[in-house]
Amino acid sequence: MATPWSLSGALKGMFSRKTIDDETWDDLEDALITADFGSDITDSIVAELRENVRKYSTTDPEDLRRMLRETLEERLARLDPTLTLSARPAVVLVVGVNGVGKTTTIGKFAKFLTTRGRTVIVGAADTFRAAAVEQLATWAERGGASIQKPQQQGQDPASVAFQTIERAQREGVDIVLIDTAGRLQTKSGLMDELAKVKRVVEKQTEIAEVLLVLDATTGQNGLAQAEAFIEHAGVTGLVLTKLDGSAKGGFVLSVQEKTGIPIKLVGQGEGINDLTGFTPHVFVQNLIGR
Amino acid sequence: MATFGNLTDRLVDTFKNLRGKGKLSAADVDGTVREIRRALLDADVALEVVKDFTARVRERAMGDEVSKALNPAQQVVQIVNDELVTILGGEARRIQFAKNPPTVIMLAGLQGAGKTTLAGKLAKWLAAQNHTPLLVAADLQRPNAVTQLKVVGEQAGVAVFAPEPGNVGAEDAAPKSFFGGGGGNPVKVAKDGIKFARDKQYDIVIVDTAGRLGVDAELMKQASDIRKAIDPDEVLFVIDAMIGQDAVATAKAFQEGVDFTGVVLTKLDGDARGGAALSVASVTGRPIIFASTGEGLDDFEPFYPDRMASRILDLGDILTLIEQA
Ligand SMILES: Nc1nc2c(ncn2[C@@H]2O[C@H](COP(=O)(O)OP(=O)(O)OP(=O)(O)O)[C@@H](O)[C@H]2O)c(=O)[nH]1
Ligand SMILES: Nc1nc2c(ncn2[C@@H]2O[C@H](COP(=O)(O)OP(=O)(O)OP(=O)(O)O)[C@@H](O)[C@H]2O)c(=O)[nH]1
Ligand SMILES: [Mg+2]
Ligand SMILES: [Mg+2]
C-alpha cells in the first residue's frame, strides 16, 4: 500500500540532522523535485533559501523548514484566487487535456453553487467522447443543475454552448458551466475548435471564467498544457484535481509563476462535495505537513 | 519542447569542447552526466530512477570502453541510449494467450488514464486477427462508465457483457458504497463475464475496471479481489504518459495491489516526454507492451523501446550531430 507522499516524509532526513549542511541542501532539492516542482523552480527555491539561511546566519533545520513554508506560501499567494461570477448569466468554460476531471469538476462545482443558492445550467459541449453527455447528465442531476444536451449526434460544440447560454438568458439562470471535450494541447485542429467555441460565446455575452483543469499527477507537461490553453482559450483560472492521491501537483507553482494565472479551485475526490477553493496555506500545509 | 532541443545542443557543445582531447576526464564526464540528469528530470523520470541511471552511466563512461573509443563523446551517448533501451525492455513483448481459451485480460490504473478506451482498441485489434473478444463492464463506479464501454464496444464491433447499469443515479458518488452495493458488485460481474465468455465461446475476455488511486486501500483490495476471481492471463497497468514523479509510488502500489503483468503507456500522441515509461519499467521490472496514441480506436501500437529512448532524451539525431561536431 502506498502511503500518501508528503514533503515532510521526503524531508525527514533533512530535519533529523542537528545542523544545516550540504546534505540538507541535497535532501531539500530531492524533495522538491519529487513533488514535481521541476528543476527551474527547485533551483530558485533552493537558491532563495540558501540566501536566507546566510542572511540570518542560522544553522537550525527548523528555521529552514519555516522559511520553506513561508517561501512556498508567499509564492503561491501572489495571485488572486477569487472567481469572478457576478455577471448574469456568468458563463464558465471548462477546458483541459483528456481525462483530467473536467466533467466531474463541473458536477462538483454545480453543487457548490446551488448549495449557495445559485441556479446553474450545464452545457454538454463534449459531443465527441463516448457517453460524455450521459456522464454529465448524471453529474448535473447530482449537482442540482439543469442540462442542455446536443440535439443531434456529433453536433458542433460551439452551437451547444450557444444554445446553453441562450436558454440561461431566457430562463434567467444565474450560472452556465460548459463542458468541453478533452484535447491534447498539441492538436491544432482541436485547439482551433476550442477557440471557435470561445468566439461564438463571446459574441453572445462576456465570458466570466475560462477554467483550465490540471491533474495533480501530471509532471512537467503541465506547463505546456497551460501555455497552449491560455493561447487558444484565454484561460482565467486553474483547477487542480486528484489531490486526494499521492501526487502533490508541485508543477502548478511554475504554471502560476510563468503564466500569471491563479489556481482557483481544488478537487480531491470523486464525491460531489470534493471541491474547495484554493488556499495557499492549506495547500502548503498538506505538502509540508505539521 | 524547446528545453529538450537544448539538451542535444548542450551535449553537442560539451562534446565539441572535448574534441581533440582524446580521453574524457572525470570532470568532463561529470558535466555530461549533470546534463543528462537534468534532461531526465525535465522528462519526468522519477528521481530515484534518475540517480541509479546516472550512476551507471557515469561508471561506464569512466571505463575502458570509452577511453579506448575512437570518439569518446559519441560512445557516451551510445551508452546512455543502450542503458535506456535495456531498462525499457529491449525487445517488445507480445500479449500472452491462454492455452485453453478464453484468454483473460484485466485492465487497471488511475482515474482517467485511458483504460476504457484501451479496452475498445484491444478488442478491435484482436477482432481483426480473427479473435472473438468480449468486453466486460466491471467499472460500476465512474458515472456512466458502463454506457461508455457499450458505445466503445459498438464502435469496435465487439460484444459487451454489461449485466449491471453501474453508477448512473443522482445519489452521491461515494465509490465505496458501490463495493457490492448500489451499482452492483464488480467482482461478480467480472466472474460472470468469464463464465459467459466460456459458455458463448468468446476466445478473449477484456475486463474494464474502475480507476483507482494507489493510496485507496479499499479500492485496491477490490481490484485484487477481481484479479483473484478471474485469474487473468494478463493484467495490464494503464498509465498516462503525462504523469510526473508520482509514477513510481503509483506503479508500486498497483504492483503490490494487483500485481500487473504488463504496462500500457497512453496519450503518447502529445508532447510529454514520457519519462514515466522509464520509471515504471525500472521500478517494477514489468514490460511495456503497448503505446496508446490517440482517442480513435485504431490509435495504438506495440511499444518500441528504442523509439521511447530517443523520445525521453530527444537523442534522435544526436549521434549524427556528434559525428559532425
Ligand atoms: N480521485 C479523484 N478522481 C477524480 C477527481 N476528479 C475526477 N476524477 C476521476 O477522473 C476520471 C476522469 O474524470 P472526468 O471528469 O471524466 O474527466 P474529463 O476531463 O471530463 O475527461 P474527458 O472528457 O474524457 O477528457 C473519472 O474516473 C473521475 O471520477 C479527483 O479530484 N479525485
Ligand atoms: N489523446 C489521447 N487521448 C486518449 C488516449 N487514450 C484515452 N484517451 C482519452 O482520455 C480520456 C479518458 O479515457 P478513458 O478510456 O475514459 O480512461 P479510463 O482510464 O477508463 O478512465 P476512468 O474509467 O474514469 O478511470 C478520454 O477522453 C479518452 O478519449 C490516447 O492515447 N491519446
Ligand atoms: Mg469529460
Ligand atoms: Mg474507464
JSON list of C-alpha atoms and ligand atoms in Angstrom, two decimals, chain A residues 97-100 102 126 128-130 135 181-184 187 190 242 270, chain B residues 108-119 121 139 142-143 145 148 152 208-212 238 240 242 265-270 291-296 299-300, ligand 2:
[
{"chain": "A", "resi": 97, "resn": "VAL", "atom": "CA", "xyz": [-6.48, 17.65, -21.79]},
{"chain": "A", "resi": 98, "resn": "ASN", "atom": "CA", "xyz": [-8.10, 14.20, -21.79]},
{"chain": "A", "resi": 99, "resn": "GLY", "atom": "CA", "xyz": [-9.21, 12.60, -18.56]},
{"chain": "A", "resi": 100, "resn": "VAL", "atom": "CA", "xyz": [-8.09, 15.28, -16.09]},
{"chain": "A", "resi": 102, "resn": "LYS", "atom": "CA", "xyz": [-13.40, 18.36, -16.35]},
{"chain": "A", "resi": 126, "resn": "ASP", "atom": "CA", "xyz": [-18.34, 17.46, -25.39]},
{"chain": "A", "resi": 128, "resn": "PHE", "atom": "CA", "xyz": [-17.20, 13.58, -29.09]},
{"chain": "A", "resi": 129, "resn": "ARG", "atom": "CA", "xyz": [-16.26, 11.30, -26.23]},
{"chain": "A", "resi": 130, "resn": "ALA", "atom": "CA", "xyz": [-18.31, 8.09, -25.75]},
{"chain": "A", "resi": 135, "resn": "GLN", "atom": "CA", "xyz": [-21.91, 11.23, -17.68]},
{"chain": "A", "resi": 181, "resn": "ALA", "atom": "CA", "xyz": [-14.10, 17.52, -24.87]},
{"chain": "A", "resi": 182, "resn": "GLY", "atom": "CA", "xyz": [-10.64, 16.67, -23.61]},
{"chain": "A", "resi": 183, "resn": "ARG", "atom": "CA", "xyz": [-7.92, 17.55, -26.11]},
{"chain": "A", "resi": 184, "resn": "LEU", "atom": "CA", "xyz": [-4.15, 17.39, -26.05]},
{"chain": "A", "resi": 187, "resn": "LYS", "atom": "CA", "xyz": [-3.63, 19.02, -31.61]},
{"chain": "A", "resi": 190, "resn": "LEU", "atom": "CA", "xyz": [-8.94, 20.57, -31.77]},
{"chain": "A", "resi": 242, "resn": "LYS", "atom": "CA", "xyz": [-6.97, 14.46, -7.92]},
{"chain": "A", "resi": 270, "resn": "GLU", "atom": "CA", "xyz": [-14.86, 11.55, -6.79]},
{"chain": "B", "resi": 108, "resn": "ALA", "atom": "CA", "xyz": [-6.22, -1.44, -14.13]},
{"chain": "B", "resi": 109, "resn": "GLY", "atom": "CA", "xyz": [-4.91, 2.04, -13.44]},
{"chain": "B", "resi": 110, "resn": "LEU", "atom": "CA", "xyz": [-5.51, 5.54, -12.11]},
{"chain": "B", "resi": 111, "resn": "GLN", "atom": "CA", "xyz": [-8.65, 7.52, -12.93]},
{"chain": "B", "resi": 112, "resn": "GLY", "atom": "CA", "xyz": [-8.74, 8.85, -16.47]},
{"chain": "B", "resi": 113, "resn": "ALA", "atom": "CA", "xyz": [-5.63, 7.01, -17.65]},
{"chain": "B", "resi": 114, "resn": "GLY", "atom": "CA", "xyz": [-7.36, 5.56, -20.73]},
{"chain": "B", "resi": 115, "resn": "LYS", "atom": "CA", "xyz": [-8.48, 2.07, -19.67]},
{"chain": "B", "resi": 116, "resn": "THR", "atom": "CA", "xyz": [-11.94, 2.05, -21.23]},
{"chain": "B", "resi": 117, "resn": "THR", "atom": "CA", "xyz": [-10.64, 3.48, -24.49]},
{"chain": "B", "resi": 118, "resn": "LEU", "atom": "CA", "xyz": [-7.88, 0.86, -24.50]},
{"chain": "B", "resi": 119, "resn": "ALA", "atom": "CA", "xyz": [-10.45, -1.90, -23.97]},
{"chain": "B", "resi": 121, "resn": "LYS", "atom": "CA", "xyz": [-8.71, -0.57, -29.04]},
{"chain": "B", "resi": 139, "resn": "ASP", "atom": "CA", "xyz": [-16.42, -0.39, -13.67]},
{"chain": "B", "resi": 142, "resn": "ARG", "atom": "CA", "xyz": [-17.45, 6.13, -12.56]},
{"chain": "B", "resi": 143, "resn": "PRO", "atom": "CA", "xyz": [-20.72, 7.70, -13.70]},
{"chain": "B", "resi": 145, "resn": "ALA", "atom": "CA", "xyz": [-18.71, 4.01, -17.38]},
{"chain": "B", "resi": 148, "resn": "GLN", "atom": "CA", "xyz": [-19.17, 4.39, -22.29]},
{"chain": "B", "resi": 152, "resn": "VAL", "atom": "CA", "xyz": [-16.86, 1.79, -27.38]},
{"chain": "B", "resi": 208, "resn": "ASP", "atom": "CA", "xyz": [-12.56, -2.93, -17.78]},
{"chain": "B", "resi": 209, "resn": "THR", "atom": "CA", "xyz": [-12.25, -1.82, -14.17]},
{"chain": "B", "resi": 210, "resn": "ALA", "atom": "CA", "xyz": [-12.79, 1.46, -12.34]},
{"chain": "B", "resi": 211, "resn": "GLY", "atom": "CA", "xyz": [-9.98, 3.95, -11.99]},
{"chain": "B", "resi": 212, "resn": "ARG", "atom": "CA", "xyz": [-8.45, 3.97, -8.52]},
{"chain": "B", "resi": 238, "resn": "VAL", "atom": "CA", "xyz": [-2.57, 1.55, -17.93]},
{"chain": "B", "resi": 240, "resn": "ASP", "atom": "CA", "xyz": [-0.79, 8.23, -18.68]},
{"chain": "B", "resi": 242, "resn": "MET", "atom": "CA", "xyz": [1.99, 12.82, -18.83]},
{"chain": "B", "resi": 265, "resn": "LEU", "atom": "CA", "xyz": [1.51, 3.85, -21.88]},
{"chain": "B", "resi": 266, "resn": "THR", "atom": "CA", "xyz": [-1.27, 6.16, -23.08]},
{"chain": "B", "resi": 267, "resn": "LYS", "atom": "CA", "xyz": [-1.61, 9.63, -24.61]},
{"chain": "B", "resi": 268, "resn": "LEU", "atom": "CA", "xyz": [1.73, 9.35, -26.33]},
{"chain": "B", "resi": 269, "resn": "ASP", "atom": "CA", "xyz": [0.26, 11.42, -29.16]},
{"chain": "B", "resi": 270, "resn": "GLY", "atom": "CA", "xyz": [1.01, 14.54, -27.09]},
{"chain": "B", "resi": 291, "resn": "ALA", "atom": "CA", "xyz": [1.61, 2.53, -26.66]},
{"chain": "B", "resi": 292, "resn": "SER", "atom": "CA", "xyz": [-1.73, 4.30, -26.94]},
{"chain": "B", "resi": 293, "resn": "THR", "atom": "CA", "xyz": [-1.52, 7.23, -29.33]},
{"chain": "B", "resi": 294, "resn": "GLY", "atom": "CA", "xyz": [-4.91, 8.86, -29.73]},
{"chain": "B", "resi": 295, "resn": "GLU", "atom": "CA", "xyz": [-8.61, 8.89, -29.00]},
{"chain": "B", "resi": 296, "resn": "GLY", "atom": "CA", "xyz": [-9.55, 6.82, -32.05]},
{"chain": "B", "resi": 299, "resn": "ASP", "atom": "CA", "xyz": [-4.60, 4.73, -32.39]},
{"chain": "B", "resi": 300, "resn": "PHE", "atom": "CA", "xyz": [-2.35, 2.23, -30.70]},
{"chain": "C", "resi": 2, "resn": "LIG", "atom": "N1", "xyz": [-5.11, 11.88, -26.88]},
{"chain": "C", "resi": 2, "resn": "LIG", "atom": "C1", "xyz": [-5.36, 10.69, -26.32]},
{"chain": "C", "resi": 2, "resn": "LIG", "atom": "N2", "xyz": [-6.45, 10.56, -25.56]},
{"chain": "C", "resi": 2, "resn": "LIG", "atom": "C2", "xyz": [-6.69, 9.35, -25.00]},
{"chain": "C", "resi": 2, "resn": "LIG", "atom": "C3", "xyz": [-5.84, 8.24, -25.20]},
{"chain": "C", "resi": 2, "resn": "LIG", "atom": "N3", "xyz": [-6.37, 7.19, -24.52]},
{"chain": "C", "resi": 2, "resn": "LIG", "atom": "C4", "xyz": [-7.50, 7.66, -23.92]},
{"chain": "C", "resi": 2, "resn": "LIG", "atom": "N4", "xyz": [-7.70, 8.96, -24.21]},
{"chain": "C", "resi": 2, "resn": "LIG", "atom": "C5", "xyz": [-8.75, 9.88, -23.73]},
{"chain": "C", "resi": 2, "resn": "LIG", "atom": "O1", "xyz": [-8.57, 10.03, -22.34]},
{"chain": "C", "resi": 2, "resn": "LIG", "atom": "C6", "xyz": [-9.82, 10.21, -21.69]},
{"chain": "C", "resi": 2, "resn": "LIG", "atom": "C7", "xyz": [-10.01, 9.15, -20.62]},
{"chain": "C", "resi": 2, "resn": "LIG", "atom": "O2", "xyz": [-10.07, 7.88, -21.24]},
{"chain": "C", "resi": 2, "resn": "LIG", "atom": "P1", "xyz": [-10.86, 6.66, -20.61]},
{"chain": "C", "resi": 2, "resn": "LIG", "atom": "O3", "xyz": [-10.65, 5.49, -21.51]},
{"chain": "C", "resi": 2, "resn": "LIG", "atom": "O4", "xyz": [-12.22, 7.04, -20.26]},
{"chain": "C", "resi": 2, "resn": "LIG", "atom": "O5", "xyz": [-9.99, 6.47, -19.29]},
{"chain": "C", "resi": 2, "resn": "LIG", "atom": "P2", "xyz": [-10.27, 5.47, -18.08]},
{"chain": "C", "resi": 2, "resn": "LIG", "atom": "O6", "xyz": [-8.94, 5.05, -17.58]},
{"chain": "C", "resi": 2, "resn": "LIG", "atom": "O7", "xyz": [-11.21, 4.41, -18.49]},
{"chain": "C", "resi": 2, "resn": "LIG", "atom": "O8", "xyz": [-10.96, 6.47, -17.04]},
{"chain": "C", "resi": 2, "resn": "LIG", "atom": "P3", "xyz": [-11.78, 6.07, -15.70]},
{"chain": "C", "resi": 2, "resn": "LIG", "atom": "O9", "xyz": [-12.63, 4.92, -16.05]},
{"chain": "C", "resi": 2, "resn": "LIG", "atom": "O10", "xyz": [-12.52, 7.31, -15.36]},
{"chain": "C", "resi": 2, "resn": "LIG", "atom": "O11", "xyz": [-10.74, 5.75, -14.69]},
{"chain": "C", "resi": 2, "resn": "LIG", "atom": "C8", "xyz": [-10.85, 10.15, -22.81]},
{"chain": "C", "resi": 2, "resn": "LIG", "atom": "O12", "xyz": [-11.10, 11.48, -23.24]},
{"chain": "C", "resi": 2, "resn": "LIG", "atom": "C9", "xyz": [-10.15, 9.38, -23.91]},
{"chain": "C", "resi": 2, "resn": "LIG", "atom": "O13", "xyz": [-10.65, 9.72, -25.19]},
{"chain": "C", "resi": 2, "resn": "LIG", "atom": "C10", "xyz": [-4.67, 8.41, -26.02]},
{"chain": "C", "resi": 2, "resn": "LIG", "atom": "O14", "xyz": [-3.87, 7.51, -26.24]},
{"chain": "C", "resi": 2, "resn": "LIG", "atom": "N5", "xyz": [-4.50, 9.66, -26.55]}
]
